[in-house]
mmCIF file of C-alpha atoms and ligand atoms in Angstrom:
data_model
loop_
_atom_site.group_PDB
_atom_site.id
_atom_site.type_symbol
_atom_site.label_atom_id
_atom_site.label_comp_id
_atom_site.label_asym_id
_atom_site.label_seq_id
_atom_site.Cartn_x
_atom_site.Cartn_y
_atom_site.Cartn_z
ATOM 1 C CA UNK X 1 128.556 43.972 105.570
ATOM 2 C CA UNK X 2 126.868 45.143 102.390
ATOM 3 C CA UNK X 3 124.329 46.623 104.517
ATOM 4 C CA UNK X 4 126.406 48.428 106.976
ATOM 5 C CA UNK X 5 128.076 50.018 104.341
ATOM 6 C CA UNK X 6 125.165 51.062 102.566
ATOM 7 C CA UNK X 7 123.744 52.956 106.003
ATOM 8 C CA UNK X 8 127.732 54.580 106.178
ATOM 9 C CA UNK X 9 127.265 55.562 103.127
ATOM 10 C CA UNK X 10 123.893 57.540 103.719
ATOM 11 C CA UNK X 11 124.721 58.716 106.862
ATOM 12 C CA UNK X 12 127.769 60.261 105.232
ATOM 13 C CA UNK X 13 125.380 61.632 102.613
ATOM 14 C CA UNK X 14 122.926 62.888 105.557
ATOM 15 C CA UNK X 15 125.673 64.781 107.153
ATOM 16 C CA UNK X 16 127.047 66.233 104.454
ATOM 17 C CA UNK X 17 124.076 67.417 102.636
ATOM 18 C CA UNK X 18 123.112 69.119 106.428
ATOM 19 C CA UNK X 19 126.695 70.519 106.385
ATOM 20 C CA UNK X 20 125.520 72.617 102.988
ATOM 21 C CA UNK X 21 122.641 74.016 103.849
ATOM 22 C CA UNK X 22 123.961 75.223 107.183
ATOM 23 C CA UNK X 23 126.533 76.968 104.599
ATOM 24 C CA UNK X 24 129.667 75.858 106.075
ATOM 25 C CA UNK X 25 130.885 73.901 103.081
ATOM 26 C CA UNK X 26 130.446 76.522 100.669
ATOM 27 C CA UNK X 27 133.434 77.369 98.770
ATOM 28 C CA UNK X 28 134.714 80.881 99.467
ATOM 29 C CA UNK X 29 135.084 83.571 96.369
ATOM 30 C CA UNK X 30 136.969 81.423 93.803
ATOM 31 C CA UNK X 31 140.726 83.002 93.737
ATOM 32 C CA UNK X 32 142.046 83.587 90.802
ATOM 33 C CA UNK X 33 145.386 81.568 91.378
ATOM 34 C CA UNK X 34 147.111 82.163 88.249
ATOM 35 C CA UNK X 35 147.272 85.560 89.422
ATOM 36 C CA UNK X 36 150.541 86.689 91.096
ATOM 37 C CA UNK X 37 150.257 88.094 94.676
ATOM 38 C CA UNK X 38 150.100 91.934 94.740
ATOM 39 C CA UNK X 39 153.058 92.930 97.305
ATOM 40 C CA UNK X 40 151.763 94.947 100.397
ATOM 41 C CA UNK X 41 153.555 97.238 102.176
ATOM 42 C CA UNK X 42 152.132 98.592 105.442
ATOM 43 C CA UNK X 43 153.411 101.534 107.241
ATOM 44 C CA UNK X 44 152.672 100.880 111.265
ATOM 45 C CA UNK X 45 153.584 104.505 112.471
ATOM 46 C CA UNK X 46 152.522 103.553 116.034
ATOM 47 C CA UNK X 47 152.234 106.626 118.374
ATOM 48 C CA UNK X 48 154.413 108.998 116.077
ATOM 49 C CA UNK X 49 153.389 111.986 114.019
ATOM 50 C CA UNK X 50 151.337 115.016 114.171
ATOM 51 C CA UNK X 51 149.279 116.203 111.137
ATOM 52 C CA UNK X 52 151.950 118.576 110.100
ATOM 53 C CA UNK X 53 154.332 115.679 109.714
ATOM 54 C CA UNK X 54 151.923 113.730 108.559
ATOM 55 C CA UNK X 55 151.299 116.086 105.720
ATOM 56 C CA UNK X 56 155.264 116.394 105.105
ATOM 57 C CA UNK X 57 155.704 112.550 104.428
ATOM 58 C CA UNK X 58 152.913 112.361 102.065
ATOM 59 C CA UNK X 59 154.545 115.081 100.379
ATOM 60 C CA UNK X 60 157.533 112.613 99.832
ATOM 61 C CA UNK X 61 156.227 109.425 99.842
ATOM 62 C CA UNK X 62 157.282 107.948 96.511
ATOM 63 C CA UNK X 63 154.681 104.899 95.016
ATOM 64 C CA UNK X 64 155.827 101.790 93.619
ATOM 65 C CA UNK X 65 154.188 100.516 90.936
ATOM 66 C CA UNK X 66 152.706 97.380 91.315
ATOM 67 C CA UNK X 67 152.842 97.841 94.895
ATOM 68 C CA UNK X 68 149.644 98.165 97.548
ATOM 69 C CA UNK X 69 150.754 100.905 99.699
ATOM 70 C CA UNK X 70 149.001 100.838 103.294
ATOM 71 C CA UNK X 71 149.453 103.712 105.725
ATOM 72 C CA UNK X 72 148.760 103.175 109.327
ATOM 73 C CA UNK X 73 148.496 106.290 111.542
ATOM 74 C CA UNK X 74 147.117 106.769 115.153
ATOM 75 C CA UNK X 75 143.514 106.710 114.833
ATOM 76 C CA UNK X 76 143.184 110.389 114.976
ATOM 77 C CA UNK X 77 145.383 110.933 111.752
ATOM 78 C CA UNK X 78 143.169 108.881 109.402
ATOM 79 C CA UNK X 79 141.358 111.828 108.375
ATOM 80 C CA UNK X 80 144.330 114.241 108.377
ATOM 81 C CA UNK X 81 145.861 111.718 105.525
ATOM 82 C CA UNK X 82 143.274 111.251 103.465
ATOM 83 C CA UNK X 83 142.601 114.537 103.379
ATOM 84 C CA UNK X 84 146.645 114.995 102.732
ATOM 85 C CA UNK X 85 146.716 112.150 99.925
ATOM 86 C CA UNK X 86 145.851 113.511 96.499
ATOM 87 C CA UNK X 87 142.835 112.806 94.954
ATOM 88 C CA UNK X 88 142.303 109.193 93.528
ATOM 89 C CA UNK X 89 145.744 108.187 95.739
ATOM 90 C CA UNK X 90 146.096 104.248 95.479
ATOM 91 C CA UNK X 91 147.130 104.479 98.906
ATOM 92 C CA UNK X 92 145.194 102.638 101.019
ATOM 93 C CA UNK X 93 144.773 103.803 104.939
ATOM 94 C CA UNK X 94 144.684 101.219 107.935
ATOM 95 C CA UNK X 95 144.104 101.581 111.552
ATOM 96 C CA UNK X 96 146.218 100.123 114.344
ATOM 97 C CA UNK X 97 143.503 98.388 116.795
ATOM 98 C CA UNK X 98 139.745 98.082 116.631
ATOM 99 C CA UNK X 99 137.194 97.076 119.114
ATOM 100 C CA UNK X 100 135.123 94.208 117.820
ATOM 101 C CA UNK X 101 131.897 95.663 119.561
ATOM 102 C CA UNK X 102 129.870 97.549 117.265
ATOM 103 C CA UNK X 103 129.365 100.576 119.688
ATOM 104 C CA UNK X 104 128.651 100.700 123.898
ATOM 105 C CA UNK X 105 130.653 101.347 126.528
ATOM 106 C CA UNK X 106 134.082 101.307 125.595
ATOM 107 C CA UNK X 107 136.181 104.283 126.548
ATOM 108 C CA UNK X 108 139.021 105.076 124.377
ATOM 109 C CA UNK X 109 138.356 102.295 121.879
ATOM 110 C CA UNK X 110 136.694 102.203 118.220
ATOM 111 C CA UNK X 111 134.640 100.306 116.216
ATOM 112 C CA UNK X 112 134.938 99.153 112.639
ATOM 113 C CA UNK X 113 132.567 101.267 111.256
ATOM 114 C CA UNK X 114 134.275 104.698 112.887
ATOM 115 C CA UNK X 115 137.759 103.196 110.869
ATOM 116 C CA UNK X 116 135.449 102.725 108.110
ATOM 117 C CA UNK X 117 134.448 106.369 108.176
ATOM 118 C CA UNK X 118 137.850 107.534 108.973
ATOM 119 C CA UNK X 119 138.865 106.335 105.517
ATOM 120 C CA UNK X 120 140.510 103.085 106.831
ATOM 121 C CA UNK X 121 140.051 100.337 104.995
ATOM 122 C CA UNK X 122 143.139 97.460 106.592
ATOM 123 C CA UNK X 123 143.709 97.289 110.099
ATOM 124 C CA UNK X 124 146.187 95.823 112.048
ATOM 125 C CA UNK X 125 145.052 92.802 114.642
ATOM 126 C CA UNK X 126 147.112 91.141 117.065
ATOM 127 C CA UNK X 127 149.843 93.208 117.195
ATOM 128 C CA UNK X 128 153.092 91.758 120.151
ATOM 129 C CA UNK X 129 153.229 95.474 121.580
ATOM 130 C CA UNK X 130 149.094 95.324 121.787
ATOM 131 C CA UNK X 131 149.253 91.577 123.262
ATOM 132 C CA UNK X 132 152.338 92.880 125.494
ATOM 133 C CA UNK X 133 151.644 96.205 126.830
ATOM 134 C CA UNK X 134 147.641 95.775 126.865
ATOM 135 C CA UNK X 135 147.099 92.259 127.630
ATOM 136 C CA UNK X 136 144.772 91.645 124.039
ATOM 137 C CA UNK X 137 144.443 87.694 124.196
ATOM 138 C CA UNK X 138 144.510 85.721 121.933
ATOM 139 C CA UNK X 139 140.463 85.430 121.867
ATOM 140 C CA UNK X 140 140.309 89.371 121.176
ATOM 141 C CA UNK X 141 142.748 88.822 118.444
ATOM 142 C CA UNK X 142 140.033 86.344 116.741
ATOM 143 C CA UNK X 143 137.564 88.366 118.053
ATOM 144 C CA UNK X 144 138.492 91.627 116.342
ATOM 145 C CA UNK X 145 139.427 89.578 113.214
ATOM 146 C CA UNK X 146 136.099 88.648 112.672
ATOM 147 C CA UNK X 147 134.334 91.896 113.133
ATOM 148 C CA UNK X 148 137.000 93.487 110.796
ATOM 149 C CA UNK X 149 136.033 91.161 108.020
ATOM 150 C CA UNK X 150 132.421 91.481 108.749
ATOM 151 C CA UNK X 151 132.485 94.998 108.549
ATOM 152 C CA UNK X 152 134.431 94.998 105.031
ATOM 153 C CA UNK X 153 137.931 96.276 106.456
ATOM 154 C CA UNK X 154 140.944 93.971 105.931
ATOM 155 C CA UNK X 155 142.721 92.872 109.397
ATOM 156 C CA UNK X 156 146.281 92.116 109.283
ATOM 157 C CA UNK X 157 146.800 89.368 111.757
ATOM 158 C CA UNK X 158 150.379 89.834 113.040
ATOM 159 C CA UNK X 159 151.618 86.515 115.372
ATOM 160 C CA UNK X 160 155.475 85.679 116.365
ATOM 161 C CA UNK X 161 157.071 84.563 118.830
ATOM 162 C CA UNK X 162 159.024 85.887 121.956
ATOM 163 C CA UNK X 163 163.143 85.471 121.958
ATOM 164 C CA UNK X 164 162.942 82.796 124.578
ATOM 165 C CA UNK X 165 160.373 80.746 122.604
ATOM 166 C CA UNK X 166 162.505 80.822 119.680
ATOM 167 C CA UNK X 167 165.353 79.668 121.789
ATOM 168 C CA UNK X 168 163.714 77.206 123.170
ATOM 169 C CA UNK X 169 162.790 75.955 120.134
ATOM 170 C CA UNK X 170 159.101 76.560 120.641
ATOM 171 C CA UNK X 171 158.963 78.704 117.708
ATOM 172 C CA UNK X 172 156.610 76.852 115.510
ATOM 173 C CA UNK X 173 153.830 75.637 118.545
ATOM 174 C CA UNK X 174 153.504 79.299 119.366
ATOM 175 C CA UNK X 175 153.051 80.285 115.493
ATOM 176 C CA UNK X 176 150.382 77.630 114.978
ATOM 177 C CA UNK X 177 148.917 78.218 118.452
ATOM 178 C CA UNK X 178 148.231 82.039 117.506
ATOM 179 C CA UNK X 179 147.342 81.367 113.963
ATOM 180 C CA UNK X 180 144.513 79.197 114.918
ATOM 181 C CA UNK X 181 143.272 81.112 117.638
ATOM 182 C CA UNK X 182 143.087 84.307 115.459
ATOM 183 C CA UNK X 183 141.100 82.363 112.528
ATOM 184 C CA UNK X 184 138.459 80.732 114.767
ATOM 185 C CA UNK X 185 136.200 83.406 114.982
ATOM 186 C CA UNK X 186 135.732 84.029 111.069
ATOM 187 C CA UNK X 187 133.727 80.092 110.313
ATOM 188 C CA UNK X 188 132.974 79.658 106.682
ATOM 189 C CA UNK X 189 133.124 80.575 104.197
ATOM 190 C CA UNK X 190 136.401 81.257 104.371
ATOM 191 C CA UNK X 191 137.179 85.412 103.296
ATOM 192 C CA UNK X 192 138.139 86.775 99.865
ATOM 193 C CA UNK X 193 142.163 85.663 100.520
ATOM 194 C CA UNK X 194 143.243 89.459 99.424
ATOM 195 C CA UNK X 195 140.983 90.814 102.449
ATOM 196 C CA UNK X 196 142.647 88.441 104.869
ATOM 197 C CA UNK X 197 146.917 89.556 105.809
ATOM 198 C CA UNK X 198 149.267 87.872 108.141
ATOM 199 C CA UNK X 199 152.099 89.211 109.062
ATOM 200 C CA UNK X 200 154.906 87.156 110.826
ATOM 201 C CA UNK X 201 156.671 89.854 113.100
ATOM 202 C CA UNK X 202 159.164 87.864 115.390
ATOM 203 C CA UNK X 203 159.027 90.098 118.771
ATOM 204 C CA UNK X 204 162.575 89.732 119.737
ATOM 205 C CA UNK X 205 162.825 91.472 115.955
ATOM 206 C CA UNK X 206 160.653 94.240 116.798
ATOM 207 C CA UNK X 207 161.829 97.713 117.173
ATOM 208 C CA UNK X 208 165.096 96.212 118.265
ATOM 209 C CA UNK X 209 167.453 97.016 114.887
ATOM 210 C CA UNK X 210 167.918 92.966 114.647
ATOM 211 C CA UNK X 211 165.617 91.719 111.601
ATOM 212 C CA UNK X 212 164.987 87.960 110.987
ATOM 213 C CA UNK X 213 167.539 86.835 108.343
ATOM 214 C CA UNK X 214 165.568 85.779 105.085
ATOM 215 C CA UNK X 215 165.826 81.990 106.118
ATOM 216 C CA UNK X 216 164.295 82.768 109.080
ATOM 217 C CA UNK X 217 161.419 84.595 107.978
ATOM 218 C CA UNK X 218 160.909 82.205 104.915
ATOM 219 C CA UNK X 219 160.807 79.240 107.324
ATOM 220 C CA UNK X 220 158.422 80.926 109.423
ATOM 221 C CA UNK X 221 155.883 82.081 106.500
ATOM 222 C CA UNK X 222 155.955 78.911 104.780
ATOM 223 C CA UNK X 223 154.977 77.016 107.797
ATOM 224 C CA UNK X 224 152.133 79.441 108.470
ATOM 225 C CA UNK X 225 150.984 79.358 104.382
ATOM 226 C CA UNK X 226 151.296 75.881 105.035
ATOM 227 C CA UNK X 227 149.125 75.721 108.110
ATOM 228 C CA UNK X 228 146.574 78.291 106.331
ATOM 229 C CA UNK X 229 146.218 75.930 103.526
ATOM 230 C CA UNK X 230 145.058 73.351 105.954
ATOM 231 C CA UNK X 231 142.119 75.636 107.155
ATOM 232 C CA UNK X 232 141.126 76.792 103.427
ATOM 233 C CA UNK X 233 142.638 74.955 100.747
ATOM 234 C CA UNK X 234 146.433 75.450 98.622
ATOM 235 C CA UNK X 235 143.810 77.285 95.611
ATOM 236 C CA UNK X 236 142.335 79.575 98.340
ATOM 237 C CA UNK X 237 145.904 80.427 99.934
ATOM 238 C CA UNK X 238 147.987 80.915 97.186
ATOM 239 C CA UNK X 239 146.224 83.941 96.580
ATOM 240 C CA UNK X 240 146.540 85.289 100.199
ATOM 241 C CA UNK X 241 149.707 88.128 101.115
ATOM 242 C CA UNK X 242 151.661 87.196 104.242
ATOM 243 C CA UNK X 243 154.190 89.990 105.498
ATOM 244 C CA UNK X 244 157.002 89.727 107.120
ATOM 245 C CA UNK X 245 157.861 92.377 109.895
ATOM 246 C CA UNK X 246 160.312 93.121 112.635
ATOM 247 C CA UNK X 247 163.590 95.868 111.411
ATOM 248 C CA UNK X 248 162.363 95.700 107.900
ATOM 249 C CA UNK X 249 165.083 98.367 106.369
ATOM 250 C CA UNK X 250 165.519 99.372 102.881
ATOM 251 C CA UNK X 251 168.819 97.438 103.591
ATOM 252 C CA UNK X 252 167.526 94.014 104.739
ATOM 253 C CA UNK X 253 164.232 94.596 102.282
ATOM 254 C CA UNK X 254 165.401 93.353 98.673
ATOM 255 C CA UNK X 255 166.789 90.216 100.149
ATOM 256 C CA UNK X 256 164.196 89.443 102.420
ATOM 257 C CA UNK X 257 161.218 89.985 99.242
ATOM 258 C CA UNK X 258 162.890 87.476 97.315
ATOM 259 C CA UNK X 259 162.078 84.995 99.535
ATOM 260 C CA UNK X 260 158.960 82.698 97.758
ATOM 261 C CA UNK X 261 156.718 83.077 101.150
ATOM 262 C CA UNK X 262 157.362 87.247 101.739
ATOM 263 C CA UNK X 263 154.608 88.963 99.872
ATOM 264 C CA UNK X 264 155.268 92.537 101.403
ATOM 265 C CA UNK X 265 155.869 94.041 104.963
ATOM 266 C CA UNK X 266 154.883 95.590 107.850
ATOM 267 C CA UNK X 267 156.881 98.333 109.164
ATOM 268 C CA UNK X 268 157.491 100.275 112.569
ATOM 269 C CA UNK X 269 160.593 102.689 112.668
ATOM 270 C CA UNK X 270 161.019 102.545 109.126
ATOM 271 C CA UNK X 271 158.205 103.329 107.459
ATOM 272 C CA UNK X 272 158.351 106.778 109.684
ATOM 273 C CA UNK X 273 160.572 108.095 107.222
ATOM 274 C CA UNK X 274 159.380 108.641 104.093
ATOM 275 C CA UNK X 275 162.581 108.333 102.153
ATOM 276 C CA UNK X 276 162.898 104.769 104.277
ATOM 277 C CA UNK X 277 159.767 104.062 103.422
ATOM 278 C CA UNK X 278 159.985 104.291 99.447
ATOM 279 C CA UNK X 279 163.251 102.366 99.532
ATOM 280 C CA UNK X 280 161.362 99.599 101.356
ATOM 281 C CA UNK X 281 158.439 100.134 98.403
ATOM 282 C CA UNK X 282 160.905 99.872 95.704
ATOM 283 C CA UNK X 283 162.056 96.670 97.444
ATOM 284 C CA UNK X 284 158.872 94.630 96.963
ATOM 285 C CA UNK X 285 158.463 96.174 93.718
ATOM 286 C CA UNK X 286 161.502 94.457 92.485
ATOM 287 C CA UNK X 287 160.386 91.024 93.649
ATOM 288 C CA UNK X 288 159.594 88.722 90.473
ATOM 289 C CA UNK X 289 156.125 87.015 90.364
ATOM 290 C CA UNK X 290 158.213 83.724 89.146
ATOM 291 C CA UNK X 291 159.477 83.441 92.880
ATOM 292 C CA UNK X 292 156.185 83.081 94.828
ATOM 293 C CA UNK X 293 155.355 79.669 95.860
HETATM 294 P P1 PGA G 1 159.817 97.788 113.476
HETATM 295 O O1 PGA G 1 158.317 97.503 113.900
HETATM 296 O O2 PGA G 1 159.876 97.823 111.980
HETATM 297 O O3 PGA G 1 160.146 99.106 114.121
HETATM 298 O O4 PGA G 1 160.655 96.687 114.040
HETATM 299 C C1 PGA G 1 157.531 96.578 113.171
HETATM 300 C C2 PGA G 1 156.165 96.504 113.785
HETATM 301 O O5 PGA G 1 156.036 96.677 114.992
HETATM 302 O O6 PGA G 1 155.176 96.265 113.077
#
């Protein structure tokens, strides 16, 4: 018995010690968990705006302290706002797709590096009307997710679930399902957690004027914190923003950042105003640190 344990016991040390120097138990950057979350708030302008109104919302976009402001423009606006965005803006730009390939024969499509150049430095992964309308899988979703990291820009991994999966009570199956398949591709170590966003965005909530209430999309980001703290550790997730998304109003915004799981959002027809937009800023701004879980 004594024996067989002692041979456990060395395999175990065997295995591990090969586990380390392949790398894949190395920690990831230590977060600094006493830290409260900095609130995001991304603006997902879809296919809306030309450079003169692009130009005109910068011009009233009002900043909220203590708030990371993202802007997400068609692709071919990226340079139009930075140049728009005064000098030394913490405004951060994002894109809103990527193609994982570095370059090749892709018509239409970008790489990570062209985002990069753009002045993009988020981008958004995964999102329902990109899995709906242009049948992205969930394997491109990891896919892209991985070469967005690797490149240095920060994907924002958007999953949720359709109106008949929520009735049906398949809700939290389809949230795990996506979450896992967008993560595979990115191995260990796991990412700096502020490079790394998830935003829950309920489809039947999208575009649609009908928001998740605040139980809802507590319920919802807990479970996937929850389920992300399985993959990398509590230490390593506490530090991590998830958004929530889906008729995110200055209205519905206040109550909805209060909740201990919302870090920030991402917003469609909202964020296209820039009055909207600030309102939805100030929202996060006002959430207290002494909430977050
Ligand atoms: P919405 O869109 O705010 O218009 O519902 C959100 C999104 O699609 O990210």
């Amino acid at each position: 018995m004594t024996d067989l344990r002692a041979k456990v016991e060395r395999v175990v040390r065997e295995v591990i010690a090969d586990l380390a120097a392949s790398g894949a138990l190395r920690p990831g950057p230590a977060p600094d968990t006493a830290a409260p979350r900095t609130p995001l708030v991304a603006a997902n302008w879809k296919m809306h705006k030309s450079a003169a109104e692009t130009r005109a919302f910068v011009a009233k976009l009002r900043l909220a302290e203590g708030v990371e402001t993202v802007l997400c423009p068609p692709a071919v606006l990226l340079p139009v706002l930075a140049a728009a965005l005064p000098p030394g803006s913490p405004v951060r730009l994002g894109a809103q797709n990527v193609h994982f390939e570095a370059q090749g024969a892709f018509t239409g499509e970008h790489s990570c590096a062209m985002l990069l150049d753009a002045g993009a430095t988020y981008v958004v992964v995964g999102h329902s009307e990109r899995r709906a309308l242009f049948g992205e899988t969930d394997h491109d979703v990891a896919r892209k997710a991985a070469a967005a990291l690797r490149a240095g820009l920060r994907p924002i991994v958007c999953v949720g679930e359709r109106l008949a999966e929520r009735e049906s009570g398949a809700t939290f199956r389809v949230l795990r399902a996506q979450l896992t398949a967008a993560l595979t591709g990115l191995g260990a170590p796991a990412p700096d957690p502020a490079a790394l966003v998830v935003a829950y965005e309920p489809v039947w909530a999208i575009g649609t004027g009908r928001n998740a209430t605040a139980a809802q999309a507590q319920e919802a980001l807990a479970f996937l914190r929850d389920r992300l703290a399985e993959l990398f550790g509590h230490a390593w997730t506490r530090g991590m923003r998830l958004l929530y998304g889906g008729s995110a109003t200055a209205k519905n915004a206040p109550e909805l950042a209060a909740q201990p799981d919302v870090d920030g959002f991402l917003v469609g027809g909202a964020s296209l105003d820039p009055e909207a937009f600030s309102a939805i800023l100030a929202a996060a701004a006002a959430r207290r640190p002494e909430v977050t879980r």
